[in-house]
CSV table of C-alpha atoms and ligand atoms in Angstrom, one decimal:
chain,number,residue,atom,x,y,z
A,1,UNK,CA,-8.3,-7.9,-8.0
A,2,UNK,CA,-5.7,-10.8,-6.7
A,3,UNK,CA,-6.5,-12.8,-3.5
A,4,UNK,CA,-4.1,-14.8,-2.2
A,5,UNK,CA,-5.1,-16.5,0.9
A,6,UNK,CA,-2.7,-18.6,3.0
A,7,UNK,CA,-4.2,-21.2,4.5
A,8,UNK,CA,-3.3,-25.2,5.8
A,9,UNK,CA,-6.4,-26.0,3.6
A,10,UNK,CA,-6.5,-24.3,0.0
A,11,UNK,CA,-9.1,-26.9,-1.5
A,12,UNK,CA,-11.5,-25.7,0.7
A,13,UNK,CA,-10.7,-22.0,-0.3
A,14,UNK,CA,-10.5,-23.1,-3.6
A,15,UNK,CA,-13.5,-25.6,-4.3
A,16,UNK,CA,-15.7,-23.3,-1.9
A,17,UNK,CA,-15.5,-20.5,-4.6
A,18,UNK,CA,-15.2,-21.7,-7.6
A,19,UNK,CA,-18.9,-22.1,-8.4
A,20,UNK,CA,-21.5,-19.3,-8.6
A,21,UNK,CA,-20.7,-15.9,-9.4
A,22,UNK,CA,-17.0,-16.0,-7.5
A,23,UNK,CA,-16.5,-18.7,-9.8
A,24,UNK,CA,-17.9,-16.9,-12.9
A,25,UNK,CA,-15.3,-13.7,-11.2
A,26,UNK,CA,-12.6,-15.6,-12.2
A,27,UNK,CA,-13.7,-17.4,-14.9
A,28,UNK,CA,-13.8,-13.5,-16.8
A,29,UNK,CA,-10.6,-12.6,-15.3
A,30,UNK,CA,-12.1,-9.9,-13.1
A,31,UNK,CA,-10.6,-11.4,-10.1
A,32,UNK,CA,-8.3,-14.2,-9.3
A,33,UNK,CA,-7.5,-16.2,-6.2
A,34,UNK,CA,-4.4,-18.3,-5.4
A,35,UNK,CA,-4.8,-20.1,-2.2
A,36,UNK,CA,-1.0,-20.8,-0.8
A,37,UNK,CA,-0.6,-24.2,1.4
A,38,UNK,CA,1.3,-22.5,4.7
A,39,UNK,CA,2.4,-25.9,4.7
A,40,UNK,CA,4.7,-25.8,1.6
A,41,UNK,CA,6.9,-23.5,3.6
A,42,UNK,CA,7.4,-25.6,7.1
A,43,UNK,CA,10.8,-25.6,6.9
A,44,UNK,CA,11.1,-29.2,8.9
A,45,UNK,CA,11.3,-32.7,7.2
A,46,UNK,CA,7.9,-33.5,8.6
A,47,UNK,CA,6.6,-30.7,7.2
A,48,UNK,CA,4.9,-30.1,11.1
A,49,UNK,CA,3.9,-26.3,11.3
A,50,UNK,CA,2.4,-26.2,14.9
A,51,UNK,CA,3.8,-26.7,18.7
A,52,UNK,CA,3.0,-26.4,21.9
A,53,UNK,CA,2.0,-23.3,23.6
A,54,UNK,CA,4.2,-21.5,26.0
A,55,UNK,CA,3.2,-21.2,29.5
A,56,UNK,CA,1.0,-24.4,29.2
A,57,UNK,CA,-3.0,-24.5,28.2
A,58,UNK,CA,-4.6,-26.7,25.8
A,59,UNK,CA,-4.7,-27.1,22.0
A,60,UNK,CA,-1.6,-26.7,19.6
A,61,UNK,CA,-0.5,-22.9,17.9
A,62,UNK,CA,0.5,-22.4,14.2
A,63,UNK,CA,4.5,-21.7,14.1
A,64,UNK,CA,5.5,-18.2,13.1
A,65,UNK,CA,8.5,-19.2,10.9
A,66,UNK,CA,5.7,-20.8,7.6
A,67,UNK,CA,3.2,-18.2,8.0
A,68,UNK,CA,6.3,-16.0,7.7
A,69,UNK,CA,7.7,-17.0,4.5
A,70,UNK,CA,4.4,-18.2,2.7
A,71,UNK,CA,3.6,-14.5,2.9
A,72,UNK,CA,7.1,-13.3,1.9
A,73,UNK,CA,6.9,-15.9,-0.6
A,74,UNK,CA,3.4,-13.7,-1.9
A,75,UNK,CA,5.0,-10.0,-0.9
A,76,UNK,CA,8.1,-11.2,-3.0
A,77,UNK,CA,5.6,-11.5,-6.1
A,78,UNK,CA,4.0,-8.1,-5.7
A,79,UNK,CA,5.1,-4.7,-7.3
A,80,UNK,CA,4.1,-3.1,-3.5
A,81,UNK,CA,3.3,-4.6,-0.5
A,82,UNK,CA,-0.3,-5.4,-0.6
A,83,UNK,CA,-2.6,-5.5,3.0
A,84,UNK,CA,-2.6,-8.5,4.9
A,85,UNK,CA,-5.8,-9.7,6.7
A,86,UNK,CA,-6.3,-11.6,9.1
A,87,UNK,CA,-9.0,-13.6,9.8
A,88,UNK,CA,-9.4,-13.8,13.6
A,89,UNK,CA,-12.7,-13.1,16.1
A,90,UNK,CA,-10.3,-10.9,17.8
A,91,UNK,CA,-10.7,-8.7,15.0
A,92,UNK,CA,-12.8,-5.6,14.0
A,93,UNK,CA,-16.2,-6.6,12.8
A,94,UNK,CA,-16.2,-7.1,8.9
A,95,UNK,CA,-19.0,-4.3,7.5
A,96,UNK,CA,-20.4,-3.3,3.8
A,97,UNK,CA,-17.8,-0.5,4.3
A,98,UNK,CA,-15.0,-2.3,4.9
A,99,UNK,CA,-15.7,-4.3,2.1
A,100,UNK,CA,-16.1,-1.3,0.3
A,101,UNK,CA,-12.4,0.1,1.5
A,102,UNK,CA,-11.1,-3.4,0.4
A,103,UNK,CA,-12.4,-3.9,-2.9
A,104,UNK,CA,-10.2,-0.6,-4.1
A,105,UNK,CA,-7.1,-2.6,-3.6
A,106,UNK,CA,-5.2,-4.3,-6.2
A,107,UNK,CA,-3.8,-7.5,-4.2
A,108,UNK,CA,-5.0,-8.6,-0.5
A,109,UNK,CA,-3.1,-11.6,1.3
A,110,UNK,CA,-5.8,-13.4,3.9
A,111,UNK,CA,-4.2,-15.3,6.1
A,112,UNK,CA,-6.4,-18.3,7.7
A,113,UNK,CA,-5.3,-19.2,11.6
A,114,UNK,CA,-6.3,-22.9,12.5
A,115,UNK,CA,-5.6,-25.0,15.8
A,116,UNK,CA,-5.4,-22.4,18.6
A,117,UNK,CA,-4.5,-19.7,16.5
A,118,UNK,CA,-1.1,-17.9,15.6
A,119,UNK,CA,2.2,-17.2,17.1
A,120,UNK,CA,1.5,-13.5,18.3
A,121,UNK,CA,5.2,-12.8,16.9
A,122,UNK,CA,4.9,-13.2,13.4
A,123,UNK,CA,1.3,-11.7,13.7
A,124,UNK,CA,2.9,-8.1,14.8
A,125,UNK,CA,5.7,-8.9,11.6
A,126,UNK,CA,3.0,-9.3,8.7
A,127,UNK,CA,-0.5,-8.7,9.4
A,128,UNK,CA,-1.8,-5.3,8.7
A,129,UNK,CA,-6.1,-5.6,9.7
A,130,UNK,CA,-7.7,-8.2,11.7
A,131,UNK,CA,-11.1,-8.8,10.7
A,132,UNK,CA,-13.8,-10.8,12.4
A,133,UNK,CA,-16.5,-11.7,10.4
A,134,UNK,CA,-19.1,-12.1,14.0
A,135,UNK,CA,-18.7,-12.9,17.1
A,136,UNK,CA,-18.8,-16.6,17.3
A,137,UNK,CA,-15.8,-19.2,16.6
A,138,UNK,CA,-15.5,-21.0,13.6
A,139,UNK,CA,-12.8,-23.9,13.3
A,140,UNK,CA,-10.8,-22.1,11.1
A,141,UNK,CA,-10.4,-18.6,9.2
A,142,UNK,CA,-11.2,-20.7,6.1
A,143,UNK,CA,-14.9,-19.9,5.9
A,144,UNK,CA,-14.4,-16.1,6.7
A,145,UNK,CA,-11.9,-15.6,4.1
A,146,UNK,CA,-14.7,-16.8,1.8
A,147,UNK,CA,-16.8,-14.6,3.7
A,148,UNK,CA,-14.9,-12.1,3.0
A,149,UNK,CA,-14.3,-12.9,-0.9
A,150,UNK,CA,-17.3,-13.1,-1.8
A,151,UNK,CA,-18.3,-9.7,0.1
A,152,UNK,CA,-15.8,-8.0,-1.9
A,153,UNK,CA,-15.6,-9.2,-5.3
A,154,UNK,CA,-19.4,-8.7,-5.8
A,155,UNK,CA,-18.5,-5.2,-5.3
A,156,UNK,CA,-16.0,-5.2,-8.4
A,157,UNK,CA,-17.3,-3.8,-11.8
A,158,UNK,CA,-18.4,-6.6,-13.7
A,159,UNK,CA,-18.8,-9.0,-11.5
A,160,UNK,CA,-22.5,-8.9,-10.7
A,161,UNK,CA,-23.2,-8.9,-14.6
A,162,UNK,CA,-24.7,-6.6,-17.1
A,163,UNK,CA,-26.3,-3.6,-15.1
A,164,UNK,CA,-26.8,-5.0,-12.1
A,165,UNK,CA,-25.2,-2.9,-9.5
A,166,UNK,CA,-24.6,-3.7,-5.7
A,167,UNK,CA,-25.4,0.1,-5.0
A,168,UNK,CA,-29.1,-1.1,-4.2
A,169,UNK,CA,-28.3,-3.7,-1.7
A,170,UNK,CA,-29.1,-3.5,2.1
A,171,UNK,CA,-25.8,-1.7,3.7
A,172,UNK,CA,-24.4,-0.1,1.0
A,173,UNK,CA,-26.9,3.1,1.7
A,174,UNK,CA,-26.7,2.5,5.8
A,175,UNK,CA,-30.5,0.7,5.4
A,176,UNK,CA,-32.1,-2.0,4.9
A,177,UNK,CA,-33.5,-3.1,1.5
A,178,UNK,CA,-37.3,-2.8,0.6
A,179,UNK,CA,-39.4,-6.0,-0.7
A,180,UNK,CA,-39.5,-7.4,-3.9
A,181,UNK,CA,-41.9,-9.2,-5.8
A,182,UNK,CA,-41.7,-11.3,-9.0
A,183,UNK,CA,-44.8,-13.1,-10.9
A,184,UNK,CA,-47.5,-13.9,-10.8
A,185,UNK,CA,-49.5,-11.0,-9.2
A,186,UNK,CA,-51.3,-13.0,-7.0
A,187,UNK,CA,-50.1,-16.1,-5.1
A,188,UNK,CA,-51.7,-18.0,-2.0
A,189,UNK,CA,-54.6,-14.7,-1.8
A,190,UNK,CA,-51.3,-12.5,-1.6
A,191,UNK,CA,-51.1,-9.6,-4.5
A,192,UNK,CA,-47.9,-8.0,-5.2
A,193,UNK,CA,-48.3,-4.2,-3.7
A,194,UNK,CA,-50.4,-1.7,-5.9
A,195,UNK,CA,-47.9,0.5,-7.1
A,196,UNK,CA,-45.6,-2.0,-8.2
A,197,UNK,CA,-47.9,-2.4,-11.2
A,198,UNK,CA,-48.7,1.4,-11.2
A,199,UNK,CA,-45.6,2.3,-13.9
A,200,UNK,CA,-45.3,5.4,-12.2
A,201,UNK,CA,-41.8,5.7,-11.0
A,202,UNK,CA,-41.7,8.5,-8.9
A,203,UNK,CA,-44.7,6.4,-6.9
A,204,UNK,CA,-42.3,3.2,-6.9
A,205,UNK,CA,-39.0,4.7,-5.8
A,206,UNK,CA,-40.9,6.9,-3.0
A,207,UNK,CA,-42.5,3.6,-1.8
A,208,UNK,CA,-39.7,1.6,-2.1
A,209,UNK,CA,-37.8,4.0,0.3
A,210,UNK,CA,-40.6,4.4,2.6
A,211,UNK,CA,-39.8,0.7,3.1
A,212,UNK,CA,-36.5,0.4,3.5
A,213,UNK,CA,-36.8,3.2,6.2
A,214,UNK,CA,-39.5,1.4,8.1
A,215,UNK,CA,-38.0,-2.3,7.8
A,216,UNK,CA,-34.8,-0.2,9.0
A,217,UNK,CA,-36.7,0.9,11.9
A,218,UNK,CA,-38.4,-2.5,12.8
A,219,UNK,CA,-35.5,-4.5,12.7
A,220,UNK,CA,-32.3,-3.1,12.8
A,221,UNK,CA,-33.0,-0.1,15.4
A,222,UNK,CA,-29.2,0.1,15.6
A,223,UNK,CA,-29.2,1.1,12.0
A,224,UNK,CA,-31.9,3.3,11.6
A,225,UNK,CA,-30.9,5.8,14.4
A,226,UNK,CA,-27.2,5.6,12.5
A,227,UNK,CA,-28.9,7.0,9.1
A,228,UNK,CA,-31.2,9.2,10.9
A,229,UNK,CA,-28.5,11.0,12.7
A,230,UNK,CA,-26.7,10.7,9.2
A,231,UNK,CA,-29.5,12.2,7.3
A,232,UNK,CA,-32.1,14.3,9.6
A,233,UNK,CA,-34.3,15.0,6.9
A,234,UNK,CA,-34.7,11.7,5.8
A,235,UNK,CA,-37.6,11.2,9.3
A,236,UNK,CA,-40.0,13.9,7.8
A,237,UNK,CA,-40.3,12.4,3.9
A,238,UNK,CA,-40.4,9.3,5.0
A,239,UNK,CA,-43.7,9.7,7.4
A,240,UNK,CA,-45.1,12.4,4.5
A,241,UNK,CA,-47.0,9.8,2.6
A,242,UNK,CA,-47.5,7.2,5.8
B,301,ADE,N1,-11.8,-17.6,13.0
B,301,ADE,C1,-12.5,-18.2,14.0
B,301,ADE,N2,-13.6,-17.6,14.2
B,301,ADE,C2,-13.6,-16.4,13.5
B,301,ADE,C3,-14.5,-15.3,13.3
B,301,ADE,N3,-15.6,-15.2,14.0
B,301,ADE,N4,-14.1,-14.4,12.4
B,301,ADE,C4,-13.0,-14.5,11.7
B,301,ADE,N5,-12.1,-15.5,11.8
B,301,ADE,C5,-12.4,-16.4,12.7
């Protein structure tokens, strides 16, 4: 998969996921990510790409005419027009299932608003989702196109490494994921639960869901009432066994 984000600062973008496993991503080819300088394309000798907003209020607004043709510039590259996101807290909340829906495309353009934001013109010409990643304001879209990155290339085969699969995590099954434990058995008084060390599967999965059903409960009511509408057997099995 090919990210392109356009953005007034692509070492942040770039240096913020190069390490780790994004970094390892693209290190193996299984994704790649160009991050394109909206400022390469002000079309000014000063290479200015924000003004004044209309009608008066504080704070300056990114031009239309570089965001424009930095992602023409992309779109020009591409064999079909790939999605363009963009990052904004105006936008739909970003969820495991959008991430899932992203992760089939080929190519995604994020584009990163700074300053005030965007001229709502060229916004209505290019962009094709708006995604907020919570609602609180960052500086810039900068971080929640990493957000988003990162969100969706872990979901690309490969990426996570040799059988481990992101099918397990909290979201991707509409609950919340059970405890885990690693050695030793017993730390600070604490032991790792029982069955754990049982080697009886069937025990371990059925406790492990029990688990995630009733951290589900405790913490993300929202959630839980979601999956149980979802799934109306799930309430009996998981009170069967406590
Ligand atoms: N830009 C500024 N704040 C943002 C947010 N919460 N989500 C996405 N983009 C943003």
């Amino acid at each position: 998969m090919n990210f392109y984000v356009l953005t007034l600062f692509p070492e942040m973008i770039e240096q913020g996921l190069s390490t780790s496993i994004t970094g390892r991503a693209m290190q193996k080819g299984l994704v790649s990510l160009s991050a394109v300088n909206i400022r390469d394309y002000a079309a000014n000798k000063h290479k200015k790409v924000d003004d004044y907003t209309y009608g008066g209020g504080a704070g300056m607004l990114m031009q239309a005419q570089p965001v424009y043709d930095a992602c023409m510039a992309v779109q020009s590259g591409l064999e079909k027009p790939a999605r363009v996101v963009y990052m904004t807290p105006q936008g739909s909340i970003f969820t495991q299932q959008k991430a899932k829906e992203l992760a089939q495309e080929e190519n995604l353009i994020i584009l990163c608003g700074h300053y005030e934001g965007i001229d709502e013109r060229v916004l209505e010409e290019v962009v094709t989702d708006e995604i907020s990643i919570g609602d609180y304001v960052l500086t810039g879209g900068e971080l929640p196109a990493m957000v988003v990155i990162d969100t969706v290339s872990r979901l690309i085969p490969g990426v996570l490494g040799n059988g481990v699969s992101a099918d397990t995590d909290s979201f991707m099954n509409g609950l919340l994921e059970y405890p885990q434990y690693s050695r030793p058995e017993v730390w600070r008084d604490k032991a790792v639960p029982a069955v754990l060390l049982s080697g009886d599967h069937a025990k371990v999965d059925q406790w492990r869901r029990e688990q995630s059903l009733k951290r589900t409960k405790e913490r993300r009511p929202d959630l839980y009432e979601k999956y149980m509408e979802e799934h109306p057997e799930a309430e009996k099995k998981g009170k069967r066994k406590g």
